[in-house]
PDB file of C-alpha atoms in Angstrom:
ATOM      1  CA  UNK A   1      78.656  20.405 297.923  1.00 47.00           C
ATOM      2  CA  UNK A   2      76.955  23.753 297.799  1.00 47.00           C
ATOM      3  CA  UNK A   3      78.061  26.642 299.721  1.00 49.00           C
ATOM      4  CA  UNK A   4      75.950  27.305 302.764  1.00 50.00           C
ATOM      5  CA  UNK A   5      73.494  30.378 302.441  1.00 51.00           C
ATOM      6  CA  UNK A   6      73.831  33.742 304.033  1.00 52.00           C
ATOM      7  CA  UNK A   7      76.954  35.990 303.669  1.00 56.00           C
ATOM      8  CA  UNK A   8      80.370  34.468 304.457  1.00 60.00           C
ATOM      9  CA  UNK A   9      82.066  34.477 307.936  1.00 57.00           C
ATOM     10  CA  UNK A  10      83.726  37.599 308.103  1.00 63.00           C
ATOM     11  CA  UNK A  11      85.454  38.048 312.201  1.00 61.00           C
ATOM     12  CA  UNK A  12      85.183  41.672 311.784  1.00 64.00           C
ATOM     13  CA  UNK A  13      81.715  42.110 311.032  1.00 66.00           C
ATOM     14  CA  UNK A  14      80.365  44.406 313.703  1.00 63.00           C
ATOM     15  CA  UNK A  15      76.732  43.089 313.085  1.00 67.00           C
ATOM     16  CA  UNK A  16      77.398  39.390 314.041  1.00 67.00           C
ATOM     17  CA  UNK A  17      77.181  39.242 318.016  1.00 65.00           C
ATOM     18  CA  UNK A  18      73.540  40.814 316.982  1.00 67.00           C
ATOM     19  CA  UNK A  19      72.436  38.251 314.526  1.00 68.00           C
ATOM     20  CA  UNK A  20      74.392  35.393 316.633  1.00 68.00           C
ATOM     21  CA  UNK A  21      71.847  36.452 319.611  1.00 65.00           C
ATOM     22  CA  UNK A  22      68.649  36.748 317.270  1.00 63.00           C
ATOM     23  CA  UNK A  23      69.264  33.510 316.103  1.00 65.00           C
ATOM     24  CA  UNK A  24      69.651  31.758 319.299  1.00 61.00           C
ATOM     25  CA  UNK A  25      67.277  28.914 320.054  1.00 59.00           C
ATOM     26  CA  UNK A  26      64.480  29.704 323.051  1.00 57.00           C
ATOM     27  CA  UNK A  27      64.311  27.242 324.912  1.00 55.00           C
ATOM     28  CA  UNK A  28      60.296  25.652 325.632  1.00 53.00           C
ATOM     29  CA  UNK A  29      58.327  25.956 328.646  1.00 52.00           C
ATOM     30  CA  UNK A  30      56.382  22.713 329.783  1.00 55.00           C
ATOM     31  CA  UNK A  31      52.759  23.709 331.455  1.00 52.00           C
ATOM     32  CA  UNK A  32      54.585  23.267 334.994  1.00 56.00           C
ATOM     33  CA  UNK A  33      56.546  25.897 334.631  1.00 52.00           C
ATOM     34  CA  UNK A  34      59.805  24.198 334.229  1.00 55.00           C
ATOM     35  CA  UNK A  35      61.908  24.627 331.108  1.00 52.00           C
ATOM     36  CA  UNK A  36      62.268  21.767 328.624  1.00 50.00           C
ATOM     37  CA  UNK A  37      65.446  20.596 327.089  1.00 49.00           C
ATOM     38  CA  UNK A  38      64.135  20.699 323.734  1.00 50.00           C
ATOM     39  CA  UNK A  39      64.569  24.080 321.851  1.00 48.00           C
ATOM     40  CA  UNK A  40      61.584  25.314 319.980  1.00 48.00           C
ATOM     41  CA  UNK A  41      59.273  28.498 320.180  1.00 47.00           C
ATOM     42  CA  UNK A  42      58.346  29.660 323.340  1.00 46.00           C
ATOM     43  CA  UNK A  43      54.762  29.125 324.978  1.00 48.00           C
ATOM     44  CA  UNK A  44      55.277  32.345 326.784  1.00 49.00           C
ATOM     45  CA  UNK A  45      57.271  33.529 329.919  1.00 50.00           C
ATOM     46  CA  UNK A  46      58.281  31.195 333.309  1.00 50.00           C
ATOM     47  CA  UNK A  47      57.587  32.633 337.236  1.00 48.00           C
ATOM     48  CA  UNK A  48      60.350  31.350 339.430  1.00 49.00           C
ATOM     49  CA  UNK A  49      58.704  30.308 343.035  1.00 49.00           C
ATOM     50  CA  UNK A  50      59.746  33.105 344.673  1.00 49.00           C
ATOM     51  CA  UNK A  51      58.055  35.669 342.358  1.00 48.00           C
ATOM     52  CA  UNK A  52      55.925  38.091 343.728  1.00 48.00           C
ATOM     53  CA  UNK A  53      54.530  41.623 344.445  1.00 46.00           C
ATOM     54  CA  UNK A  54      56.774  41.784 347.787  1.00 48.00           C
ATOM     55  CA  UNK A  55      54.613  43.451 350.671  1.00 48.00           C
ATOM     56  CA  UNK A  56      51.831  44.920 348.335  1.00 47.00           C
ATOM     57  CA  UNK A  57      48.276  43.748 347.769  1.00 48.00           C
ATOM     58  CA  UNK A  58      49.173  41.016 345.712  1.00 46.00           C
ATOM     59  CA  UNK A  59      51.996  39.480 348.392  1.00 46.00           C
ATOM     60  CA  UNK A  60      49.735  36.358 349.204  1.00 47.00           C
ATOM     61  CA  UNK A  61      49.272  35.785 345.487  1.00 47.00           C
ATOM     62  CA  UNK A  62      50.555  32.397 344.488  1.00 49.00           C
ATOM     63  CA  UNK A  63      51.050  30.830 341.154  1.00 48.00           C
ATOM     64  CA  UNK A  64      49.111  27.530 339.654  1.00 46.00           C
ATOM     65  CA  UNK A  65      50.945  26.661 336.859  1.00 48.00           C
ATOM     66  CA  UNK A  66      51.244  29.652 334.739  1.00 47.00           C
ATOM     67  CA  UNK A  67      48.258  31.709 336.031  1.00 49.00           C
ATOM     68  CA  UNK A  68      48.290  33.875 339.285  1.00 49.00           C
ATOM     69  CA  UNK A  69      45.049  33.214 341.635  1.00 52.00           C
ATOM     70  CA  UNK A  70      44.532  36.290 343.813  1.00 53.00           C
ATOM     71  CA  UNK A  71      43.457  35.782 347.585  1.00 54.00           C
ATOM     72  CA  UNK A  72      40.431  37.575 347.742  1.00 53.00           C
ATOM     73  CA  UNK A  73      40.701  36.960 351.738  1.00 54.00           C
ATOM     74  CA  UNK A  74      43.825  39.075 351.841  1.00 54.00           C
ATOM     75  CA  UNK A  75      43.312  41.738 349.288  1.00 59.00           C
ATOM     76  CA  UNK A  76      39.647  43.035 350.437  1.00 55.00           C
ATOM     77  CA  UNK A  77      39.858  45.742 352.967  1.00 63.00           C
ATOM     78  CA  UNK A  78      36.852  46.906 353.941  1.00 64.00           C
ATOM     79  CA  UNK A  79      35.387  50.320 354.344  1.00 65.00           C
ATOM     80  CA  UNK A  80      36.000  52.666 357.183  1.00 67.00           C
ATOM     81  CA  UNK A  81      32.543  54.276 358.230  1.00 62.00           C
ATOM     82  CA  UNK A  82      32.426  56.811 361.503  1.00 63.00           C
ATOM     83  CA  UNK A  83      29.609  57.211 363.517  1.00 62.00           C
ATOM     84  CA  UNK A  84      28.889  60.232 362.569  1.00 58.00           C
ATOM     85  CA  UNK A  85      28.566  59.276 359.185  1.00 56.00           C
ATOM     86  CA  UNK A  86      26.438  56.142 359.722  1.00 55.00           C
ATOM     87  CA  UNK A  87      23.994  58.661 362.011  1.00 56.00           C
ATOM     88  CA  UNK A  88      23.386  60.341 358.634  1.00 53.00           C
ATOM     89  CA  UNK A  89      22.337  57.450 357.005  1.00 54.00           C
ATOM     90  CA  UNK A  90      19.652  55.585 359.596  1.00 56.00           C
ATOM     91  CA  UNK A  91      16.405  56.118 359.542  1.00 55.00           C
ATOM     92  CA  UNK A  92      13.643  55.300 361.926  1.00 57.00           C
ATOM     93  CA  UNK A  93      10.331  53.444 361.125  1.00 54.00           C
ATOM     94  CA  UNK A  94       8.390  56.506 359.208  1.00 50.00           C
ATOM     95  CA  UNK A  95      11.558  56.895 356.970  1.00 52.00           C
ATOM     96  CA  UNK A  96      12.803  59.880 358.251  1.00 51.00           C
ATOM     97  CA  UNK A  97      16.316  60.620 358.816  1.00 53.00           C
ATOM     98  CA  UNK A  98      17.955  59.822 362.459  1.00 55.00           C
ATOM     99  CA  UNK A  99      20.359  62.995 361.899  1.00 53.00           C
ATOM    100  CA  UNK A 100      20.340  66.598 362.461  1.00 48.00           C
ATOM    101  CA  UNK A 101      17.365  68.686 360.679  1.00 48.00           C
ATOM    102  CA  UNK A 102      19.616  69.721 357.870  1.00 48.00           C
ATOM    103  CA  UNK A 103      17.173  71.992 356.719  1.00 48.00           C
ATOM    104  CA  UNK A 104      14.361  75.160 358.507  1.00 51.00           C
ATOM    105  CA  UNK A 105      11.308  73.775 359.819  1.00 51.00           C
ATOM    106  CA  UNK A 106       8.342  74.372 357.627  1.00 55.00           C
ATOM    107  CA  UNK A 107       5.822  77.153 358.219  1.00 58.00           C
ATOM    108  CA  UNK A 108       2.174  76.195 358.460  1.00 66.00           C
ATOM    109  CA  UNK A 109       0.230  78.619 356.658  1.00 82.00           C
ATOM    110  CA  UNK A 110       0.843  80.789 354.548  1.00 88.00           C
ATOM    111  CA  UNK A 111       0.090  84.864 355.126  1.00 89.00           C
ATOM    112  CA  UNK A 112      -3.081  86.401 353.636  1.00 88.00           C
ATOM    113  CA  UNK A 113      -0.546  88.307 351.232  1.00 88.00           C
ATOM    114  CA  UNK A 114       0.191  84.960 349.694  1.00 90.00           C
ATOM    115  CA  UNK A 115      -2.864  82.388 350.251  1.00 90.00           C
ATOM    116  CA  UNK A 116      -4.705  84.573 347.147  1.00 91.00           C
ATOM    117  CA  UNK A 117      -2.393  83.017 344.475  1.00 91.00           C
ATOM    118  CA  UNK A 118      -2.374  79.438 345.631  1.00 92.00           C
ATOM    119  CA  UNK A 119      -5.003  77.018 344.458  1.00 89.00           C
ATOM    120  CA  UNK A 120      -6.769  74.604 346.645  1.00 88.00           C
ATOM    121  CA  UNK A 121      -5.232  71.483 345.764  1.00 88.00           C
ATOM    122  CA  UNK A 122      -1.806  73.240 346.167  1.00 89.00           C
ATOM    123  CA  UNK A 123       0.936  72.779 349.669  1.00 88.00           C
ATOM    124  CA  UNK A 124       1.950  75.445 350.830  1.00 90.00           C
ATOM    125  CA  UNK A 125       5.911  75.074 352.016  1.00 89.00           C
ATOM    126  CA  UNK A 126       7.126  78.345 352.764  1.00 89.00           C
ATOM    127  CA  UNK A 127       7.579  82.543 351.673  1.00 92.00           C
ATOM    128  CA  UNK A 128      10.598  84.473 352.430  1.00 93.00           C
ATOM    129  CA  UNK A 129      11.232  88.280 352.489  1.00 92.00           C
ATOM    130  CA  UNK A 130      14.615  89.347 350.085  1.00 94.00           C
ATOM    131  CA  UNK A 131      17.303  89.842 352.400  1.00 94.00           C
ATOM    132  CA  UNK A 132      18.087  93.546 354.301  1.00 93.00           C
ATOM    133  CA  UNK A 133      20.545  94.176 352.218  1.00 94.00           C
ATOM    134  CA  UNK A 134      18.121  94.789 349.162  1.00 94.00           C
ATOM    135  CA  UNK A 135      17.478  98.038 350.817  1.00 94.00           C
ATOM    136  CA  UNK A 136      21.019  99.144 350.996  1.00 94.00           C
ATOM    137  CA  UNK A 137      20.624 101.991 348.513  1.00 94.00           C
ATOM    138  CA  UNK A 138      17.476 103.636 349.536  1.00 95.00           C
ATOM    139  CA  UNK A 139      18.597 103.980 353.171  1.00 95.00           C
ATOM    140  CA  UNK A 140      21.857 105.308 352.024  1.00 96.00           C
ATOM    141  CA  UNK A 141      20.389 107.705 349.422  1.00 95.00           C
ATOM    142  CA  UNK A 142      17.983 108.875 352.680  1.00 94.00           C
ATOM    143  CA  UNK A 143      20.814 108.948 355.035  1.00 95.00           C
ATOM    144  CA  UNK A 144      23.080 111.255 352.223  1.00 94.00           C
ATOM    145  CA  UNK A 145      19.610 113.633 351.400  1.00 92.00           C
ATOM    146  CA  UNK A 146      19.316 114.023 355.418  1.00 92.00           C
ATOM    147  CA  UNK A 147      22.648 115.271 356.007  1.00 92.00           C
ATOM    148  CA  UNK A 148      22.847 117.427 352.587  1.00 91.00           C
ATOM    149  CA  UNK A 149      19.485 118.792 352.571  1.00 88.00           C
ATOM    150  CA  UNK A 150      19.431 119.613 356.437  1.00 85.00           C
ATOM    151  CA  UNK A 151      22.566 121.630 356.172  1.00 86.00           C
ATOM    152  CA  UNK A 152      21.278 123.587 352.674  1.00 85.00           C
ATOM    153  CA  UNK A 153      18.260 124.214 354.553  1.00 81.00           C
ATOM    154  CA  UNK A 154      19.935 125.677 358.030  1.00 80.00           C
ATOM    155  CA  UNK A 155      22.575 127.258 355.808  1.00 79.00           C
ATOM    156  CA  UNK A 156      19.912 128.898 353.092  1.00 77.00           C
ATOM    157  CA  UNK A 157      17.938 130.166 356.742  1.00 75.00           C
ATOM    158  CA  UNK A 158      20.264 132.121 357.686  1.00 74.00           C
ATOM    159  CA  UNK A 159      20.393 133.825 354.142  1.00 76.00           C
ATOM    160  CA  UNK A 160      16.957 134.913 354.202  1.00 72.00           C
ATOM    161  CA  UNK A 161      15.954 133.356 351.011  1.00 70.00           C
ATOM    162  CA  UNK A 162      12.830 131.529 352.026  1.00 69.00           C
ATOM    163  CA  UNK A 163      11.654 129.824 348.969  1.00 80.00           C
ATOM    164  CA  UNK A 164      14.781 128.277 348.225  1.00 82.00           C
ATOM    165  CA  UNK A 165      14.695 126.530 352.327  1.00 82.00           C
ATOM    166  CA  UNK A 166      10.906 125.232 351.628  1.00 84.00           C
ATOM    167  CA  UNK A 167      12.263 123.734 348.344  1.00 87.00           C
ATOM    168  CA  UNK A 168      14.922 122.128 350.217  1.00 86.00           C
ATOM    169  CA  UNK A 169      12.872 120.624 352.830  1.00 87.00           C
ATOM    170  CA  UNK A 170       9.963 119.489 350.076  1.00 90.00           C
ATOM    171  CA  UNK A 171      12.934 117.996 348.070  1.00 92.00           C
ATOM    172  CA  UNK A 172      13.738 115.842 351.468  1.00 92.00           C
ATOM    173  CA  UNK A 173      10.249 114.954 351.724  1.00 94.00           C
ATOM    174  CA  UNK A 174      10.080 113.495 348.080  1.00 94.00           C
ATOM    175  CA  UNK A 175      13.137 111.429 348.839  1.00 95.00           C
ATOM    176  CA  UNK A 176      11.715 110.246 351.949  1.00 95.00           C
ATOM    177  CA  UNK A 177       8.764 109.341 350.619  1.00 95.00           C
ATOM    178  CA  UNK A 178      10.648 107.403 347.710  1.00 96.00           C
ATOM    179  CA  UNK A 179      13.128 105.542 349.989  1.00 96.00           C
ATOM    180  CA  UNK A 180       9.316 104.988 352.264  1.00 95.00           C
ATOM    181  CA  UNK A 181       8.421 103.296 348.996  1.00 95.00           C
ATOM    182  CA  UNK A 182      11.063 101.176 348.398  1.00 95.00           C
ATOM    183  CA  UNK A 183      10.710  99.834 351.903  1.00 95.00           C
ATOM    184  CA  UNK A 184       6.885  99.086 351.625  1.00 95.00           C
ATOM    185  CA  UNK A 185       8.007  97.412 347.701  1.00 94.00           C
ATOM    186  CA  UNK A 186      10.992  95.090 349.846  1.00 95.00           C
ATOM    187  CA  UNK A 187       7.854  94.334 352.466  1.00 94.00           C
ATOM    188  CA  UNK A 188       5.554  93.018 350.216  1.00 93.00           C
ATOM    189  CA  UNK A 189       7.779  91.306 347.854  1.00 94.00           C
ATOM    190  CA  UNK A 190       7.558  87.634 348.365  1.00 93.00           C
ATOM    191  CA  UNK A 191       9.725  84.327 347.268  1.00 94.00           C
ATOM    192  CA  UNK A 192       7.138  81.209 347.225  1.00 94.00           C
ATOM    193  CA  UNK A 193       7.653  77.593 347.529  1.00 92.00           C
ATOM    194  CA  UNK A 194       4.871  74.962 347.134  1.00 92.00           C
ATOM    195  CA  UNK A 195       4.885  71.441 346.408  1.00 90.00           C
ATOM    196  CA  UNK A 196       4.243  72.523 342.402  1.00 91.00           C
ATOM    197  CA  UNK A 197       5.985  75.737 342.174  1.00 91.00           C
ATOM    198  CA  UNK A 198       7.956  78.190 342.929  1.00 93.00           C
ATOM    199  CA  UNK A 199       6.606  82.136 342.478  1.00 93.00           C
ATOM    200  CA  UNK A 200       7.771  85.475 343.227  1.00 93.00           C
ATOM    201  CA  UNK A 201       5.307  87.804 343.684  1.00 93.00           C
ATOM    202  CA  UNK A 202       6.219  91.937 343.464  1.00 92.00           C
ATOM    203  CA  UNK A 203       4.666  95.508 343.454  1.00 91.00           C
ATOM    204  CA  UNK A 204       1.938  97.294 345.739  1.00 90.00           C
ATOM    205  CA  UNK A 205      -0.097  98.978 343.278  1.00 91.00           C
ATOM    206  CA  UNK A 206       0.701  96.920 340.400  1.00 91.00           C
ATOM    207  CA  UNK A 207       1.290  93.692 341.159  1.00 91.00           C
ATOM    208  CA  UNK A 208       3.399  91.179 339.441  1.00 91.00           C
ATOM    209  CA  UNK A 209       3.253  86.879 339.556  1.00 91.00           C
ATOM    210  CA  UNK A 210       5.887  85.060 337.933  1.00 90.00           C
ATOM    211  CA  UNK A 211       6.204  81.302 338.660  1.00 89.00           C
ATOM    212  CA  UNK A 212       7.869  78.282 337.261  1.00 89.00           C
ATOM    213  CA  UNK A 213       6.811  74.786 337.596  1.00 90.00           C
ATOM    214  CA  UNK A 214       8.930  72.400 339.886  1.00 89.00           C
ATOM    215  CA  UNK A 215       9.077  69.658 337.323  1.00 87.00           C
ATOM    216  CA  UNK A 216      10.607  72.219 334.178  1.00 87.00           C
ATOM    217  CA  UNK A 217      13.350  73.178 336.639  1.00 87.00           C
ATOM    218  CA  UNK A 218      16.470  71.494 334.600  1.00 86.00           C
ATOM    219  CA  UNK A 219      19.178  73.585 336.492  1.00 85.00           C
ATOM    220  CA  UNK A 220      19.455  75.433 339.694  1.00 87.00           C
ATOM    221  CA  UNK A 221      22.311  77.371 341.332  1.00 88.00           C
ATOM    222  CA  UNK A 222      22.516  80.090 343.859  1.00 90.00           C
ATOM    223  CA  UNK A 223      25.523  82.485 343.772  1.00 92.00           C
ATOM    224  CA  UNK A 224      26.936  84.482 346.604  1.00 92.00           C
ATOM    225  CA  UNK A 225      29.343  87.309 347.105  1.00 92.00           C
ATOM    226  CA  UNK A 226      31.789  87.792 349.815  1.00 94.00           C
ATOM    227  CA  UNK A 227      29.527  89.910 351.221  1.00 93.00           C
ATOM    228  CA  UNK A 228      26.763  87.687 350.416  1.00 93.00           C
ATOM    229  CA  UNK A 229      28.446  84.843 352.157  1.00 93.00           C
ATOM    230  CA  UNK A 230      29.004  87.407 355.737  1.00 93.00           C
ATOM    231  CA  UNK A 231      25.844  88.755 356.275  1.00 93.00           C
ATOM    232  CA  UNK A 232      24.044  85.017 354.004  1.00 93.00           C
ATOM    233  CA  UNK A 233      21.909  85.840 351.416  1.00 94.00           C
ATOM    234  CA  UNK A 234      22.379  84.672 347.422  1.00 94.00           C
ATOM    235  CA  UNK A 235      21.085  85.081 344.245  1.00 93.00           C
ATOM    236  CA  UNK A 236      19.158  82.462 342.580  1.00 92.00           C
ATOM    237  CA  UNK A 237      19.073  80.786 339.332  1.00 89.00           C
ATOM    238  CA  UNK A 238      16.920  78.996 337.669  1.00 88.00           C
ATOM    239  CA  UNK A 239      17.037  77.190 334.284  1.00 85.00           C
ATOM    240  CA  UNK A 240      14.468  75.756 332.321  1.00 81.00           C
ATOM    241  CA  UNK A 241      15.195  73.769 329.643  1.00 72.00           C
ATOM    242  CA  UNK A 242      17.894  76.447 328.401  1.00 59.00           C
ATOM    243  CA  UNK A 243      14.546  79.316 327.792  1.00 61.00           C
ATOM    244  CA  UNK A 244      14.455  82.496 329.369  1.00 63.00           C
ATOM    245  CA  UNK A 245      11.886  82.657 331.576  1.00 67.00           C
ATOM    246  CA  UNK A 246       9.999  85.057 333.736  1.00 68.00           C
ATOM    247  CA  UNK A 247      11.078  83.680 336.860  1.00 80.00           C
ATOM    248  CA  UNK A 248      14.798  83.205 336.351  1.00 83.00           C
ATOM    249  CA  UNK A 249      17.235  85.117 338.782  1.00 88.00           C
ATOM    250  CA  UNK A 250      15.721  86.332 342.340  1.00 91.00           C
ATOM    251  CA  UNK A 251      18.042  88.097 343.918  1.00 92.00           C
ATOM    252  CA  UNK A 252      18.886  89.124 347.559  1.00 93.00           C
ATOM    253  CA  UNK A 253      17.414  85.789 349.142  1.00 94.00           C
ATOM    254  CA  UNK A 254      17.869  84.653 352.722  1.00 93.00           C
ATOM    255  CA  UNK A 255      19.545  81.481 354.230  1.00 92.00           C
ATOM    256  CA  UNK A 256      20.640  80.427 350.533  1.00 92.00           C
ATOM    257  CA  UNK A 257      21.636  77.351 351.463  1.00 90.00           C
ATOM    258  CA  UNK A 258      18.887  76.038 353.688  1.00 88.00           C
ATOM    259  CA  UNK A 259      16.519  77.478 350.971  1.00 90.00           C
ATOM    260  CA  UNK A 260      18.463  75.448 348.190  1.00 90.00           C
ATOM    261  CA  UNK A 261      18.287  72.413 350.309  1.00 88.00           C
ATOM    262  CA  UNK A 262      14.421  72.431 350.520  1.00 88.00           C
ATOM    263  CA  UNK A 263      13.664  73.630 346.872  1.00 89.00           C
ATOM    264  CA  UNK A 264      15.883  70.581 345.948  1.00 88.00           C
ATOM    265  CA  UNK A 265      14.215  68.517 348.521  1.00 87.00           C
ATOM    266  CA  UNK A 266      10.694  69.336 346.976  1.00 88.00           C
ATOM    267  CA  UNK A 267      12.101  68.603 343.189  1.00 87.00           C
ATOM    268  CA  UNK A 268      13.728  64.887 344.169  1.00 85.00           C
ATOM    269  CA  UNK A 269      12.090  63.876 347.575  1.00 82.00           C
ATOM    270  CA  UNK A 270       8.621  65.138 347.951  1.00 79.00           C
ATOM    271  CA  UNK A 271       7.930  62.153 350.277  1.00 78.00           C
ATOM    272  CA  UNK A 272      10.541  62.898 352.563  1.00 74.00           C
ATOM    273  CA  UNK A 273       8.601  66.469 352.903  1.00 75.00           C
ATOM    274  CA  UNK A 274       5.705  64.640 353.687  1.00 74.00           C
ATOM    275  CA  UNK A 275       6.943  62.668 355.979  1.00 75.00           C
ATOM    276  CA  UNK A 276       8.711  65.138 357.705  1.00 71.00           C
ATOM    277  CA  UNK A 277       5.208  67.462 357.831  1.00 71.00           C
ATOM    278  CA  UNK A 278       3.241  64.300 358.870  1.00 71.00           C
ATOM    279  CA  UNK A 279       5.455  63.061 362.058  1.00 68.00           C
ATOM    280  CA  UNK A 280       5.726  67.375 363.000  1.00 65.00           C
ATOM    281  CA  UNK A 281       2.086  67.383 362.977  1.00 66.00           C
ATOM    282  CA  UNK A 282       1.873  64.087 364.856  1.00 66.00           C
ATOM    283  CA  UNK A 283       3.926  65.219 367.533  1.00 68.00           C
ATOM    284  CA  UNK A 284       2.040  68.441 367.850  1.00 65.00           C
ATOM    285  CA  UNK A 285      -1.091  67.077 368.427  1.00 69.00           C
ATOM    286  CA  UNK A 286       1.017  65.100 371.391  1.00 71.00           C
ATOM    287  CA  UNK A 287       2.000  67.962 372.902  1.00 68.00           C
ATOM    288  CA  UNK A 288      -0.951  69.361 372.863  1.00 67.00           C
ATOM    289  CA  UNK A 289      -2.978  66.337 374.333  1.00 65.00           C
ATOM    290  CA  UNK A 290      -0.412  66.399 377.132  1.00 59.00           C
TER     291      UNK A 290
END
């Protein structure tokens, strides 16, 4: 008789509780669940009855043999909407929105300044002014040459030099009249929005158009400052298909975020402007028959 394979019994080997264990049988699992008395590779693990997921979504689970089925009834839960959010998403009859205006009502026409550069098949939705604060440094410039130049002039008076005081007070007229510029330049400037476009139009003797179409606007932000964000006004930018363009950042713009809210509103949902135009002139025309 031959001598049985695999290294001889040796009690002190400190590897045999190891290979004892590998070698161990595993005992079957029948497709109920239950374990069967005769060893041979495993068809994969066994749920006792009482296994579960304890007071989680998956309590009610239950086993069918060796798959879990999931209550759906149990484990749905659904969605919590308030009021206030469902008011923002009904609309009445004409599609428009049941909600607050989230946006400035539209002006009508536009000035005489502006109605030159639109064409006739062009609507007109709205020009804005640059914000006060454009004019910061000319009325601070005229406040400082005010205060310097009126004391040089009552101080050089008294010295008896009289051409030096009349070129002090021409010097305050020049400033004047440059800080009287840059308020007629802020007065005329104007930020257009129509249904194709949106322009900025600058300069009193020399004027200047730039305009970019609606539908090559790829990216739009507006930016604002601390102080921007007090006294509201932004700077815009504008992105067309990564070009530099004419009309790219406007800056100094009122209300940035209602005026964001309506570009965007042109770009996505021009029917929405329509219908919002169409039941404001509707209701108009009511008013005015009552």
């Amino acid at each position: 008789m031959g001598s049985p394979s695999g290294p001889p019994f040796d009690p002190d080997d400190p590897d045999r509780a190891r290979r004892d264990r590998d070698t161990e049988p595993i005992p079957r699992i029948r497709p109920d669940g239950g374990p069967s008395s005769r060893p041979g590779p495993s068809d994969g693990p066994s749920f006792s009855d009482d296994a579960g997921y304890g007071d989680g979504p998956y309590a009610s689970e239950q086993p069918a043999g060796r798959a879990w089925v999931r209550d759906p009834e149990a484990t749905y839960q659904p969605p919590q909407i308030s009021e206030d959010e469902l008011a923002g998403l009904r609309v009445d009859a004409s599609g428009m929105p049941l909600g607050p205006r989230r946006v400035l009502p539209l002006e009508d026409e536009p000035s005489s300044l502006v109605a030159r550069y639109l064409f006739p098949t062009e609507r007109y939705r709205g020009e804005w002014k640059r914000h006060w604060i454009h004019l910061t440094t000319p009325i601070l410039v005229g406040i400082a040459a005010t205060f310097v130049l009126g004391y040089l002039s009552g101080f050089l008076a008294g010295q008896d030099v009289g051409a030096l005081t009349t070129i002090a007070v021409l010097l305050w007229f020049a400033v004047m009249g440059w800080v009287a510029w840059k308020v007629a330049d802020w007065w005329y400037d104007r930020f257009i929005l129509t249904n194709k476009r949106v322009m900025v139009v600058t300069g009193i003797i020399t004027r200047k158009v730039a305009m970019m179409p609606l539908a090559r606007v790829t990216d739009m932000k507006y930016e604002q400052t601390p102080t921007g964000r007090a006294l509201n006004y932004g700077t815009f930018v504008l992105e067309s298909a990564g070009q530099e363009q004419a009309l790219r950042e406007i800056k100094n713009l009122p209300n940035p975020n209602e005026l964001y809210l309506r570009v965007v509103e042109e770009m996505y949902e021009p029917q929405a402007v329509e219908a919002r135009l169409g039941k404001e002139a509707d209701e108009a025309k009511a008013d005015d028959g009552a």
